[in-house]
Coordinates of C-alpha atoms and ligand atoms in Angstrom, one line a residue:
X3 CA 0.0 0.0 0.0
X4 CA 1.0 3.5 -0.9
X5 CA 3.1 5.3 2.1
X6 CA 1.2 7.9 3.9
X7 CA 3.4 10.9 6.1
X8 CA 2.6 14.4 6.6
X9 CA 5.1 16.6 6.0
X10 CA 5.6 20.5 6.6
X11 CA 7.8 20.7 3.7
X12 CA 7.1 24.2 1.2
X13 CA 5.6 23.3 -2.5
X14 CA 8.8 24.6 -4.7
X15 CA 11.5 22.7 -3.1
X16 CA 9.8 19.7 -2.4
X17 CA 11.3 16.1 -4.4
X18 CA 8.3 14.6 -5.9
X19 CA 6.8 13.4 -9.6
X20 CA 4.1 15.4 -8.8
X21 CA 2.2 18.1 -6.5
X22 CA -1.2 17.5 -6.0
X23 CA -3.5 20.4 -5.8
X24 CA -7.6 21.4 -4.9
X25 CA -9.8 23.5 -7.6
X26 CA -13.1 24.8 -6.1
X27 CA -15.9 25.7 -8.2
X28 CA -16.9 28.9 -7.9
X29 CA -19.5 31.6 -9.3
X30 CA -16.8 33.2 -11.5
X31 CA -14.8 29.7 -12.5
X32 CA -12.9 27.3 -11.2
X33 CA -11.1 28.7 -7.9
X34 CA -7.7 27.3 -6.8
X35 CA -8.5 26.2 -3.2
X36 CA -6.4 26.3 0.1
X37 CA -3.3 24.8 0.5
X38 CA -2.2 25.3 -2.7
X39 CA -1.2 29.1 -2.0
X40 CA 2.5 28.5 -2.6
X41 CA 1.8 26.9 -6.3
X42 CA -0.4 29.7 -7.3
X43 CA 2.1 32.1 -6.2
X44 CA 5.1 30.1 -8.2
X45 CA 2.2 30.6 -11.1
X46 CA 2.1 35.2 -10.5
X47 CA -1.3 34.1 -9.2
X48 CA -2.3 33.0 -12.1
X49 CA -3.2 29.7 -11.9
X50 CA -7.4 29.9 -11.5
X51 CA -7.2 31.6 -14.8
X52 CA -4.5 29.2 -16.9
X53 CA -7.0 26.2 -15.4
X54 CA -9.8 28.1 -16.8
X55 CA -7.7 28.1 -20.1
X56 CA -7.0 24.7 -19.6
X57 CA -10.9 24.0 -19.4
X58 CA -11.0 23.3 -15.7
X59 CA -14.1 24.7 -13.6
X60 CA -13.3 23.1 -10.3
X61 CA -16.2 20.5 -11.0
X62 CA -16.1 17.0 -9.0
X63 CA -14.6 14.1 -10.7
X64 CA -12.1 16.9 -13.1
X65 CA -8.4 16.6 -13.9
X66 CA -6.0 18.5 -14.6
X67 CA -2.6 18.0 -15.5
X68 CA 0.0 21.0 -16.3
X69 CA 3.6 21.3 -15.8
X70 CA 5.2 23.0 -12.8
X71 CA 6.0 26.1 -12.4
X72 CA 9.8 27.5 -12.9
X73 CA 12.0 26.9 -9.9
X74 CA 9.7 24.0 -8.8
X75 CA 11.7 20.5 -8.1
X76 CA 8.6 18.5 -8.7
X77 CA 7.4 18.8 -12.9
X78 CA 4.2 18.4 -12.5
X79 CA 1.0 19.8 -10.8
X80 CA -2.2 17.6 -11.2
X81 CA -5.2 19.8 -10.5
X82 CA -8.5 18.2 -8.6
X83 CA -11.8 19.1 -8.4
X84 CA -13.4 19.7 -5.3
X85 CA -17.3 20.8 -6.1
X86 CA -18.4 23.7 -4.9
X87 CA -16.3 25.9 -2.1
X88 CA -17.5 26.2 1.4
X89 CA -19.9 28.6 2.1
X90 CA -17.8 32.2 2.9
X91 CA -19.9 33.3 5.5
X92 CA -19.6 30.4 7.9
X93 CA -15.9 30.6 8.9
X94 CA -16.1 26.6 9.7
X95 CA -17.7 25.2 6.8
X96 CA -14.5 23.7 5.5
X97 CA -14.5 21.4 2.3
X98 CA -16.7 18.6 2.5
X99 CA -14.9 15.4 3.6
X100 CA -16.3 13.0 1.2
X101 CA -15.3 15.4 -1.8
X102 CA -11.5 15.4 -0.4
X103 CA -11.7 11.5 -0.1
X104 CA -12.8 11.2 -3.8
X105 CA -10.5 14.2 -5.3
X106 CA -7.4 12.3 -3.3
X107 CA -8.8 9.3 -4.8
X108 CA -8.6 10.2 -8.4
X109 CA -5.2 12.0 -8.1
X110 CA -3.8 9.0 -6.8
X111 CA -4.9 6.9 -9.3
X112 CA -4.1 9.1 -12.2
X113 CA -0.6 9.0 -10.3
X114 CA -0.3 5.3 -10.7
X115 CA 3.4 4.4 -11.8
X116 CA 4.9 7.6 -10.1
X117 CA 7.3 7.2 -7.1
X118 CA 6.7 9.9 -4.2
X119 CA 3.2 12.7 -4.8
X120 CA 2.6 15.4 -2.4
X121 CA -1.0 16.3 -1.7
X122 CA -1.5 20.1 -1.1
X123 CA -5.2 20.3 -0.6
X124 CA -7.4 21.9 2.3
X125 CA -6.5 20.6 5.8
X126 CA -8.1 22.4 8.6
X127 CA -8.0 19.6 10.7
X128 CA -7.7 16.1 11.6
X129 CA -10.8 15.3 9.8
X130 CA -9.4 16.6 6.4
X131 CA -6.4 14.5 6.8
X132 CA -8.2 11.6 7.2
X133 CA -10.4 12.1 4.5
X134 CA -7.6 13.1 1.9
X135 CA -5.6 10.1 3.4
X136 CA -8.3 7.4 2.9
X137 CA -8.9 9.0 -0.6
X138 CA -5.1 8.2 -1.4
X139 CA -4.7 5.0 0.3
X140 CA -8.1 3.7 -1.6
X141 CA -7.7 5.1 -4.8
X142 CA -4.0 3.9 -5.4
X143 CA -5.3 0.4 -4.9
X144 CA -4.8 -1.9 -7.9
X145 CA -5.5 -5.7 -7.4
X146 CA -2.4 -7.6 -10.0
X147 CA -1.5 -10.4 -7.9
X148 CA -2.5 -12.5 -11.2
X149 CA -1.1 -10.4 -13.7
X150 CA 2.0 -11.4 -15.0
X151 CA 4.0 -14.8 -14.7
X152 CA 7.0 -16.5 -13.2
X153 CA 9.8 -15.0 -11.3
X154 CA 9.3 -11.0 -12.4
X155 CA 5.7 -11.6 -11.7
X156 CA 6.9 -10.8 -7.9
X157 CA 7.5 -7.4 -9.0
X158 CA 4.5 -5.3 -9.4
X159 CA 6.2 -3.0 -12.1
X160 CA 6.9 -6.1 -14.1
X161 CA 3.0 -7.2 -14.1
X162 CA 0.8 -4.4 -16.0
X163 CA 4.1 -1.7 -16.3
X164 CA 3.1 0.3 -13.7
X165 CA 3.3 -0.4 -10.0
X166 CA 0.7 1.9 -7.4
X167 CA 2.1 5.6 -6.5
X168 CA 4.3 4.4 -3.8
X169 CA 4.9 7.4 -1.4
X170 CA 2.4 10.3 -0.3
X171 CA 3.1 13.4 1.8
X172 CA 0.3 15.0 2.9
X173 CA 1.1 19.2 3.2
X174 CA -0.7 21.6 5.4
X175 CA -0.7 18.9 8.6
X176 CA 0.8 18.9 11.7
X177 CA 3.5 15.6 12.0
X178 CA 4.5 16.5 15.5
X179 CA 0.1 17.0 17.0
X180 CA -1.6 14.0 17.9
X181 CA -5.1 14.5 16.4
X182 CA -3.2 14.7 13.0
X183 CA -1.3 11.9 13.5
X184 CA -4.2 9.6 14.9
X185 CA -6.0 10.4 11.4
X186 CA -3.2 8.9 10.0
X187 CA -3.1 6.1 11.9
X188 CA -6.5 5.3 11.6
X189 CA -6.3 5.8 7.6
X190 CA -3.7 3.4 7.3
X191 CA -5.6 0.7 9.4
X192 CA -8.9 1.0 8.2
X193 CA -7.6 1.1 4.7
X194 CA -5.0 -1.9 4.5
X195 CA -7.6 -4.2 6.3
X196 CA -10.7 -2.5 3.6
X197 CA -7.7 -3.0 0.7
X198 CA -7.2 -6.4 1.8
X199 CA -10.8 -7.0 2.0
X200 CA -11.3 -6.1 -1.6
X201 CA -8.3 -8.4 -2.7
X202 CA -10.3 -11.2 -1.2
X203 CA -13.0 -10.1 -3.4
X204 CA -11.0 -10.0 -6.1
X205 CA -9.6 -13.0 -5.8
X206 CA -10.5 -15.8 -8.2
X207 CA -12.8 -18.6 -6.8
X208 CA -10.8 -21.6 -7.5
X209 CA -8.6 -19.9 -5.3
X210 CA -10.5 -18.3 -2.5
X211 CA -12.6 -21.5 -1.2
X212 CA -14.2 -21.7 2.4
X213 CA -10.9 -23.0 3.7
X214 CA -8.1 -20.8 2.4
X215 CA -10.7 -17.8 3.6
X216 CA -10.8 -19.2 7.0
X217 CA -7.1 -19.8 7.2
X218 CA -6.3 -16.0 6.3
X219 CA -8.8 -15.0 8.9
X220 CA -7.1 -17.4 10.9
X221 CA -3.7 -16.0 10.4
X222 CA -4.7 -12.4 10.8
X223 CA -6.1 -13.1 13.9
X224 CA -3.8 -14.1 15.5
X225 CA -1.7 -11.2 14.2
X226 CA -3.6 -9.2 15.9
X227 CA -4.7 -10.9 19.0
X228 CA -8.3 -11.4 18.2
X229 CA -9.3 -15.2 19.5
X230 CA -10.5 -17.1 16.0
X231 CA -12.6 -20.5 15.8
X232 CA -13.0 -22.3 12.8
X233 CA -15.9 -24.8 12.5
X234 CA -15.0 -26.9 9.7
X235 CA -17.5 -29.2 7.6
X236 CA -17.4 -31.6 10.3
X237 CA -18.0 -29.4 13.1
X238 CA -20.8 -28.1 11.5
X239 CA -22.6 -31.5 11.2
X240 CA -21.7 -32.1 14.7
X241 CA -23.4 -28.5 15.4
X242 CA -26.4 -28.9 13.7
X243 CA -25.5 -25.9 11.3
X244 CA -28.4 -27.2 8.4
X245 CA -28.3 -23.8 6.5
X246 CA -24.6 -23.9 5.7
X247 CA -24.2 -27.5 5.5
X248 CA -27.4 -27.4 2.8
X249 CA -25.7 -24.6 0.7
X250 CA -21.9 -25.8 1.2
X251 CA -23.3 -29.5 0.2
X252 CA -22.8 -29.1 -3.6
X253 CA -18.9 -28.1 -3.8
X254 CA -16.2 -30.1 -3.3
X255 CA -15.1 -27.1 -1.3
X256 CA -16.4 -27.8 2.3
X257 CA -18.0 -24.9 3.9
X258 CA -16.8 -23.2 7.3
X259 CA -18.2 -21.3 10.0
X260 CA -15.2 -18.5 11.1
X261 CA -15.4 -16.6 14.4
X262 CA -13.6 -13.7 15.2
X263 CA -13.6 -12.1 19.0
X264 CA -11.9 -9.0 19.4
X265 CA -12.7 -8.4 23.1
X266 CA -11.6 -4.7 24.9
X267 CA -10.1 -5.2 28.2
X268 CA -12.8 -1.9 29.4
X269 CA -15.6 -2.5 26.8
X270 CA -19.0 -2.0 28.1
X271 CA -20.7 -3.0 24.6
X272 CA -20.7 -6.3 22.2
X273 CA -21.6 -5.4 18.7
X274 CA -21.8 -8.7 16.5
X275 CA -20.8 -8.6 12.6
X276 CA -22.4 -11.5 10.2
X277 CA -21.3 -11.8 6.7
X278 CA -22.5 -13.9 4.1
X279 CA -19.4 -15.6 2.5
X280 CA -20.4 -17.7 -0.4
X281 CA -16.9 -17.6 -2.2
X282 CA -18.9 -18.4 -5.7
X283 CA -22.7 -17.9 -6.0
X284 CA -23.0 -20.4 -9.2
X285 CA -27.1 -20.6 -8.1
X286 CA -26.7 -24.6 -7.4
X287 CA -29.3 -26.8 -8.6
X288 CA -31.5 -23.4 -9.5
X289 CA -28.5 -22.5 -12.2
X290 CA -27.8 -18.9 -13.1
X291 CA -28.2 -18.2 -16.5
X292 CA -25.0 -17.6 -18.8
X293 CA -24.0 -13.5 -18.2
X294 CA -25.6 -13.5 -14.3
X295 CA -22.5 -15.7 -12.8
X296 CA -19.4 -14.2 -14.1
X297 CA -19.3 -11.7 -11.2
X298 CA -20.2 -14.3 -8.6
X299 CA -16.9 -14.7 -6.9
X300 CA -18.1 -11.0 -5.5
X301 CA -20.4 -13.3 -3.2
X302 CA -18.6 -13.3 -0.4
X303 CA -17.9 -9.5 -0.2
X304 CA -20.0 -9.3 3.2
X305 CA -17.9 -11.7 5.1
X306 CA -14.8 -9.7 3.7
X307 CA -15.7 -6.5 4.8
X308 CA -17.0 -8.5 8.5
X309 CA -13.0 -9.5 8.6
X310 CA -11.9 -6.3 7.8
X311 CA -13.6 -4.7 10.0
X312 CA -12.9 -6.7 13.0
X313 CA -9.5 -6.3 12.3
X314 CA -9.5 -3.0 12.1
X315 CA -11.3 -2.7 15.1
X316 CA -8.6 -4.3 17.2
X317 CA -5.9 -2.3 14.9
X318 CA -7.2 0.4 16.5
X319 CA -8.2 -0.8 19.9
X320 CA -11.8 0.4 20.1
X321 CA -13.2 0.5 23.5
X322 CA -15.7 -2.3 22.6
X323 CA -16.1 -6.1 22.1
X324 CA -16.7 -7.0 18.3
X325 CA -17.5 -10.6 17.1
X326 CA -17.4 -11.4 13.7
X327 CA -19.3 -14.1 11.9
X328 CA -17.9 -15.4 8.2
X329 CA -20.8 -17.9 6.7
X330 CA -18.2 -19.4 4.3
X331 CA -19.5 -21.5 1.6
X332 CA -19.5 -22.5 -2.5
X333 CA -22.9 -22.7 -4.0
X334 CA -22.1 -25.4 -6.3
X335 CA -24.9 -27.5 -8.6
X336 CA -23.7 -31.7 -8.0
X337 CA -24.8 -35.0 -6.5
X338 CA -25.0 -33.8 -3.2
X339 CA -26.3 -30.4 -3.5
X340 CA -29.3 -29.6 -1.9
X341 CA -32.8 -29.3 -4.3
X342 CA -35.2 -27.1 -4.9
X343 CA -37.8 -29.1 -2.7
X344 CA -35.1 -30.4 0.2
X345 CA -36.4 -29.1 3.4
X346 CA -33.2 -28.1 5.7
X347 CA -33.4 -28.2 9.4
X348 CA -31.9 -25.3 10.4
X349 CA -29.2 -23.9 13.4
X350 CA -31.8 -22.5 15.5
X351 CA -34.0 -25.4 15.1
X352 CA -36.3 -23.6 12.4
X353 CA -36.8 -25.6 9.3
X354 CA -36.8 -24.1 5.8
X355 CA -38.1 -25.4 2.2
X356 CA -35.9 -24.4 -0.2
X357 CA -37.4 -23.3 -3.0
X358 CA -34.5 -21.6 -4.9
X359 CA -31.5 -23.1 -4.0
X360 CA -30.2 -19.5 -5.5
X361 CA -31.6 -18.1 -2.6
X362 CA -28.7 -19.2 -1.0
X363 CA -27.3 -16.7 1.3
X364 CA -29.9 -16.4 4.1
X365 CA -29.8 -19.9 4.6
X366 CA -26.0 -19.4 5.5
X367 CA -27.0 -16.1 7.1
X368 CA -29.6 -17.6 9.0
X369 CA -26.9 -19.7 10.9
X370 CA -24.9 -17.2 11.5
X371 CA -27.2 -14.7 12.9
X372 CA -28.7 -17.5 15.4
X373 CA -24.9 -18.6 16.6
X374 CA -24.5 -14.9 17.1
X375 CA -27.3 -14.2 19.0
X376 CA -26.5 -17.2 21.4
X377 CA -24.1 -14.2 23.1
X378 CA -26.7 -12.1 23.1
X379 CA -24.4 -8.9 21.9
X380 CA -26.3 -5.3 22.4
X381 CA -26.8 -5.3 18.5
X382 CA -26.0 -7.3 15.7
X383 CA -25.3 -6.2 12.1
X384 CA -24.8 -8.3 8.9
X385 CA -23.8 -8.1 5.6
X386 CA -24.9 -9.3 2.6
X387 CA -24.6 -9.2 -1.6
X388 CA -27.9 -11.0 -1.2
X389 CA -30.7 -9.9 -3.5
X390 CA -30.7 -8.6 -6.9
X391 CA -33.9 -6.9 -6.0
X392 CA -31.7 -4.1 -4.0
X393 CA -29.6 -3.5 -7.0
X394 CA -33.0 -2.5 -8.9
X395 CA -34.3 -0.3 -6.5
X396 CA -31.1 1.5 -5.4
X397 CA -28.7 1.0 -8.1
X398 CA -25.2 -0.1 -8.1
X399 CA -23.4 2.6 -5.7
X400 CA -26.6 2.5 -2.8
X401 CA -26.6 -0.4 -0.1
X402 CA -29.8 -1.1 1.3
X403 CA -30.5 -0.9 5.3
X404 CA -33.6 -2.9 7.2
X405 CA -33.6 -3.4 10.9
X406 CA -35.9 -5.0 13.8
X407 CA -35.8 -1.1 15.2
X408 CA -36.2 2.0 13.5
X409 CA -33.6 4.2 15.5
X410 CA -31.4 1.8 14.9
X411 CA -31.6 1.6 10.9
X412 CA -31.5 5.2 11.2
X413 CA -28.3 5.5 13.2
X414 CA -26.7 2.7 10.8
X415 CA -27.6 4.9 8.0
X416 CA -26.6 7.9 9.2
X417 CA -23.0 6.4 10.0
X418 CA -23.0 4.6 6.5
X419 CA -23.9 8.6 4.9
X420 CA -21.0 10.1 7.6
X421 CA -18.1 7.7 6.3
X422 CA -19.2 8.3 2.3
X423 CA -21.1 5.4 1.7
X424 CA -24.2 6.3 0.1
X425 CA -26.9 4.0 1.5
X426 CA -30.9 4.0 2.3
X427 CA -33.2 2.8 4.3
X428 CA -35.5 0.0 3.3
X429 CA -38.8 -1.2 5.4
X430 CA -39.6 -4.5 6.1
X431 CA -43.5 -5.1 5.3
X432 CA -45.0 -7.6 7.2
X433 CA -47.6 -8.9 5.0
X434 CA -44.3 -10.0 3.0
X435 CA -44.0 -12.7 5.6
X436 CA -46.8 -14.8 5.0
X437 CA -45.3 -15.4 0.9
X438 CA -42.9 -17.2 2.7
X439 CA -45.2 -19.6 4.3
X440 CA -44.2 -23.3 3.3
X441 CA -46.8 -26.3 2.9
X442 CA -44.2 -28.7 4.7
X443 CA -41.6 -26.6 6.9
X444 CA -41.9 -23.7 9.2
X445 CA -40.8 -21.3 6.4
X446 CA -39.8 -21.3 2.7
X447 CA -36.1 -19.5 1.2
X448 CA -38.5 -17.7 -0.7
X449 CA -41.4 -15.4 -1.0
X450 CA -43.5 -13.0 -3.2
X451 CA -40.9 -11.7 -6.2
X452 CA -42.3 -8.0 -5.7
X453 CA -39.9 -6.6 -3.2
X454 CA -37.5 -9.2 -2.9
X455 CA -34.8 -7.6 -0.9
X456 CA -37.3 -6.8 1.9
X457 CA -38.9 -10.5 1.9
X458 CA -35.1 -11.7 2.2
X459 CA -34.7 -9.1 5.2
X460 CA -37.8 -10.7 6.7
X461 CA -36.4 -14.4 6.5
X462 CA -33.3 -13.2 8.1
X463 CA -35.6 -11.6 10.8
X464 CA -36.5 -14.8 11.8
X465 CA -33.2 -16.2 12.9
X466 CA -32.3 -13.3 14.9
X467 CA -33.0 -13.8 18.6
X468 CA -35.6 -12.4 20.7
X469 CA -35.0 -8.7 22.0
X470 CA -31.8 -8.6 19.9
X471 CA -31.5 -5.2 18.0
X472 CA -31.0 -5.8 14.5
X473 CA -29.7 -4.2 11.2
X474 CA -28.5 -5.9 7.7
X475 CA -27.7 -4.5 4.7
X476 CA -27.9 -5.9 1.5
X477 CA -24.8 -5.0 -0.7
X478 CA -25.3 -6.5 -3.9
X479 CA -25.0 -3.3 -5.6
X480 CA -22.1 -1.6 -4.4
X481 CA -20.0 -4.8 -3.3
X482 CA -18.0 -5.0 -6.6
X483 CA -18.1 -2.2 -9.5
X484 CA -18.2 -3.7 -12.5
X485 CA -18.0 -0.2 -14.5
X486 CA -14.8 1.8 -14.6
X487 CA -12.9 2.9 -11.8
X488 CA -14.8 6.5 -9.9
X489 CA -13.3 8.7 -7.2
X490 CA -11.4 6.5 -5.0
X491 CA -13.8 2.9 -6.4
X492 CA -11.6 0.7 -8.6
X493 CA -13.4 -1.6 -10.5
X494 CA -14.2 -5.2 -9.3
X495 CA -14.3 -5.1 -5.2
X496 CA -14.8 -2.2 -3.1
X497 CA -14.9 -3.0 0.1
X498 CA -18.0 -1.8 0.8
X499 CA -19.6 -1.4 4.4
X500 CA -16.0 -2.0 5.8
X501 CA -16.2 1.7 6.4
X502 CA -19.6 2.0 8.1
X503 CA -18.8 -1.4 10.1
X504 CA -15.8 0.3 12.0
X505 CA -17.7 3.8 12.4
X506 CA -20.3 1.6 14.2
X507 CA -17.5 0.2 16.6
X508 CA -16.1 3.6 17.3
X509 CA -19.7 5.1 18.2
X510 CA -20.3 1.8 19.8
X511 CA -17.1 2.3 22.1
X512 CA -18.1 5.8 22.6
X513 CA -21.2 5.4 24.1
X514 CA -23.2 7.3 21.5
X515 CA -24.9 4.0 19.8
X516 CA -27.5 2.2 21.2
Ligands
BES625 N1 -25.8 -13.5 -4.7 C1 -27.1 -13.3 -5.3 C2 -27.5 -11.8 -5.3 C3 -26.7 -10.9 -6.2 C4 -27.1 -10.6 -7.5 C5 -25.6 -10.3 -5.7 C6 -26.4 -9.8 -8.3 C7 -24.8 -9.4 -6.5 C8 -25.2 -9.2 -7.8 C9 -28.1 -14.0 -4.4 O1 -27.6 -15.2 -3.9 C10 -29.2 -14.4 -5.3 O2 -29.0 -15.2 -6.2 N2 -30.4 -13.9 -5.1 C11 -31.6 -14.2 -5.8 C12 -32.7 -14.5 -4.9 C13 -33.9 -15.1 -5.5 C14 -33.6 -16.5 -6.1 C15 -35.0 -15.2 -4.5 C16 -31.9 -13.0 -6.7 O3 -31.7 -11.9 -6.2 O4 -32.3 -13.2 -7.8
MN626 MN1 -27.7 -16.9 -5.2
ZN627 ZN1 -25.6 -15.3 -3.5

């Protein structure tokens, strides 16, 4: 991952391929924004009107490239929109964060192949630094651990030409104050664990099976000392774990049930994390079509960002106790895969007629969530790539969020909006429940097609124990961008929800959730 320091060093002298700068929309043209005082100088003042020229208008999403001014050691100034400028009159409004994450985001990838970059946008406080710092750290990512072959293939230059920007300095902080350099801190953690998760999502499915997912949870576990227990296929038998075991039954890949228990010396509160983990969503026995199953590897993008944020929870040593679930397991079509008929006697007892045996995630979910509420934490949250139905009603950037409690979706949401991931909240109808009713089992893995993300919210209700508060969110859209790379998304997995996950533990250890 790129290297991230703050630095105090002036514009002109400083060593770099390139000095990043801010352009801010404004009523008479693009605006060169704060921090970049010393380049504008080098430039006579000049510069809002040669980025005028150049086409610029301070717009989100713009780049601009021109070459340094004279006496400059770095050649090159790359120019980023930030939207709109603060408003004057309020003397705090400073940039919004979310437009500094995906302006760092885009400079950094346009920056892909150079050495050292230094970032001279806003700061006016810890906030900004994190923001620009996340934006760098996520936009440089590029996943090319299969690109290339034999020995050179070890060196990421040799793979697709050109390696990640490998060095950042962010301008304007403070290296020597605390609150700057926690931002930092916190960047880096939360970002190699979200970076990592997207490599798992990324990572092909003859590779990433139930096992090799549980053994790098394993591994980075105890890393970090967060206690890890892996139930294994025959574990699960022995458990009475029907949902996975009926999913996982198909693939010659076995399926696993991962926990994770980061526990806080003082924490007063026990958040619990599910995550669906079906490392490849073929459909099983209710086959995907031909054009629906090339992305399916993407299935397992809720357990991922679970991991991740566990991790980064203990990374940072939140004040809190965090559990995290991984319901690992291949949705495969064979012999022993389970039928569209089979009824599957479930963890918590519950049993379920499968229906669709592509309606395989809450069946793994529903295990999960039960074995989680067996601690009865103060609130459990999963997450799920589970219905295309989300993706048509929010579209491929939005997750969706349904909970047992209304205050609760609503604080989930909001922490989602305050980390810059867009989400919404969804209800859960209960006259949906009764299309679920089954003529042979106590429920069926499906219900009325009309509002299918909400019916699969309401099977999931019913494995979550009684009084638990409750909130899951379905990520099948933004999970893995199949579109060209935006701001600081790259295509294929994006690690979504890792971000809102960790803001939850922070509030969480703060006292101020639930
Ligand atoms: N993994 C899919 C949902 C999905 C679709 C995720 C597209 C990401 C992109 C899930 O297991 C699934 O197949 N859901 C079915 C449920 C249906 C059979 C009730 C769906 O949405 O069609
Ligand atoms: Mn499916
Ligand atoms: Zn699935």
């Amino acid at each position: 991952m790129t290297a991230l320091t703050l630095s105090t060093a002036a514009a002109p002298g400083l060593r770099a391929d390139a000095i990043v700068i801010g352009v801010a929309k404004g009523a008479q043209g693009p605006a060169v924004a704060p921090g970049a005082e010393a380049v504008d100088k080098a430039y006579d003042g000049k510069l809002a009107g040669i980025l005028e020229t150049l086409g610029a208008s301070g717009a989100e999403g713009e780049l601009t490239k021109l070459p340094a001014p004279a006496g400059f050691k770095a050649p090159l100034v790359v120019a980023v929109g930030l939207g709109p400028a603060p408003d004057a009159g309020d003397e705090d409004a400073g940039f919004d964060a979310e437009a500094l994450r995906k302006a760092a985001g885009l400079a950094a990838r346009a920056l892909t192949g150079a050495r050292k970059a230094a970032f001279a946008l806003p700061v006016d406080g810890p906030g900004a630094i994190g923001a620009i710092g996340e934006g760098i750290l996520l936009g440089a990512y590029a996943f090319d651990a299969y690109k290339g072959n034999g020995q050179e293939a070890t060196n990421a230059k040799a793979k697709n030409g050109k390696a990640p920007l490998a060095e950042a300095a962010l301008l304007g902080g403070k290296p020597r104050d605390a609150a700057h350099k926690g931002a930092v801190a916190r960047a880096v953690a939360v970002c190699e664990e979200l970076n990592r998760a997207r490599d798992l999502i990324n990572m092909p499915p003859n590779d990433l099976t139930p096992a090799v997912f549980a053994g790098i949870a394993q591994a980075a576990a105890k890393e970090h000392g967060i206690k890890v227990q892996v139930l294994d296929d025959k574990a699960l038998v022995k458990g009475g774990y029907g949902g996975i075991l009926g999913v996982g039954g198909g693939s010659a890949a076995t399926p696993r049930l991962v926990k994770l228990s980061y526990k806080h010396p003082k924490a007063a509160k026990h958040l619990a994390f599910v995550g669906k983990g079906i490392t490849y969503d073929s459909g099983g026995i209710s086959l995907k079509p031909a054009g629906h199953n090339e992305t399916m590897k993407c299935d397992m993008s809720g357990a991922a960002a679970v991991f991740a944020a566990v991790v980064a929870a203990a990374r940072l040593g939140l004040e809190v106790s965090v559990t995290g679930w991984l319901a690992l397991a291949e949705n495969m079509p064979s012999g022993s895969a389970v039928r569209p008929g089979d009824v599957l006697r479930m963890y918590s007892g519950k049993t379920v007629e499968v229906l669709n045996t592509d309606a395989e995630g809450r069946l793994v979910l529903a295990d999960a969530l039960w074995a989680a509420s067996q601690e009865n934490p103060d609130a459990i949250v999963d997450v799920a790539t589970l219905t295309g139905a989300m993706m048509l009603a929010l579209g491929s950037r939005t997750f969706g969020v349904m909970a047992n409690d209304d205050a609760f979706r609503s604080a989930v949401h909001e922490a989602a909006e305050e980390v810059g991931e867009p989400a919404w909240p969804m209800p859960l109808p209960e006259h949906l429940r009764k299309g679920m009713d089954s003529t042979v089992a106590d429920l069926a893995n499906m219900g009325e097609r009309m509002g299918g993300g909400l019916v699969a919210g309401l099977f999931l209700r019913e494995f979550v124990g009684d009084g638990i508060t409750w909130a899951h969110l379905d990520i099948a859209g933004p999970a893995f961008n199949e579109g060209g790379p935006f701001g600081y998304t790259p295509k294929g997995g994006t690690g979504s929800a890792v971000r809102t996950l960790v803001r939850l533990a922070e509030l969480t250890a703060a006292g101020d959730l639930g």
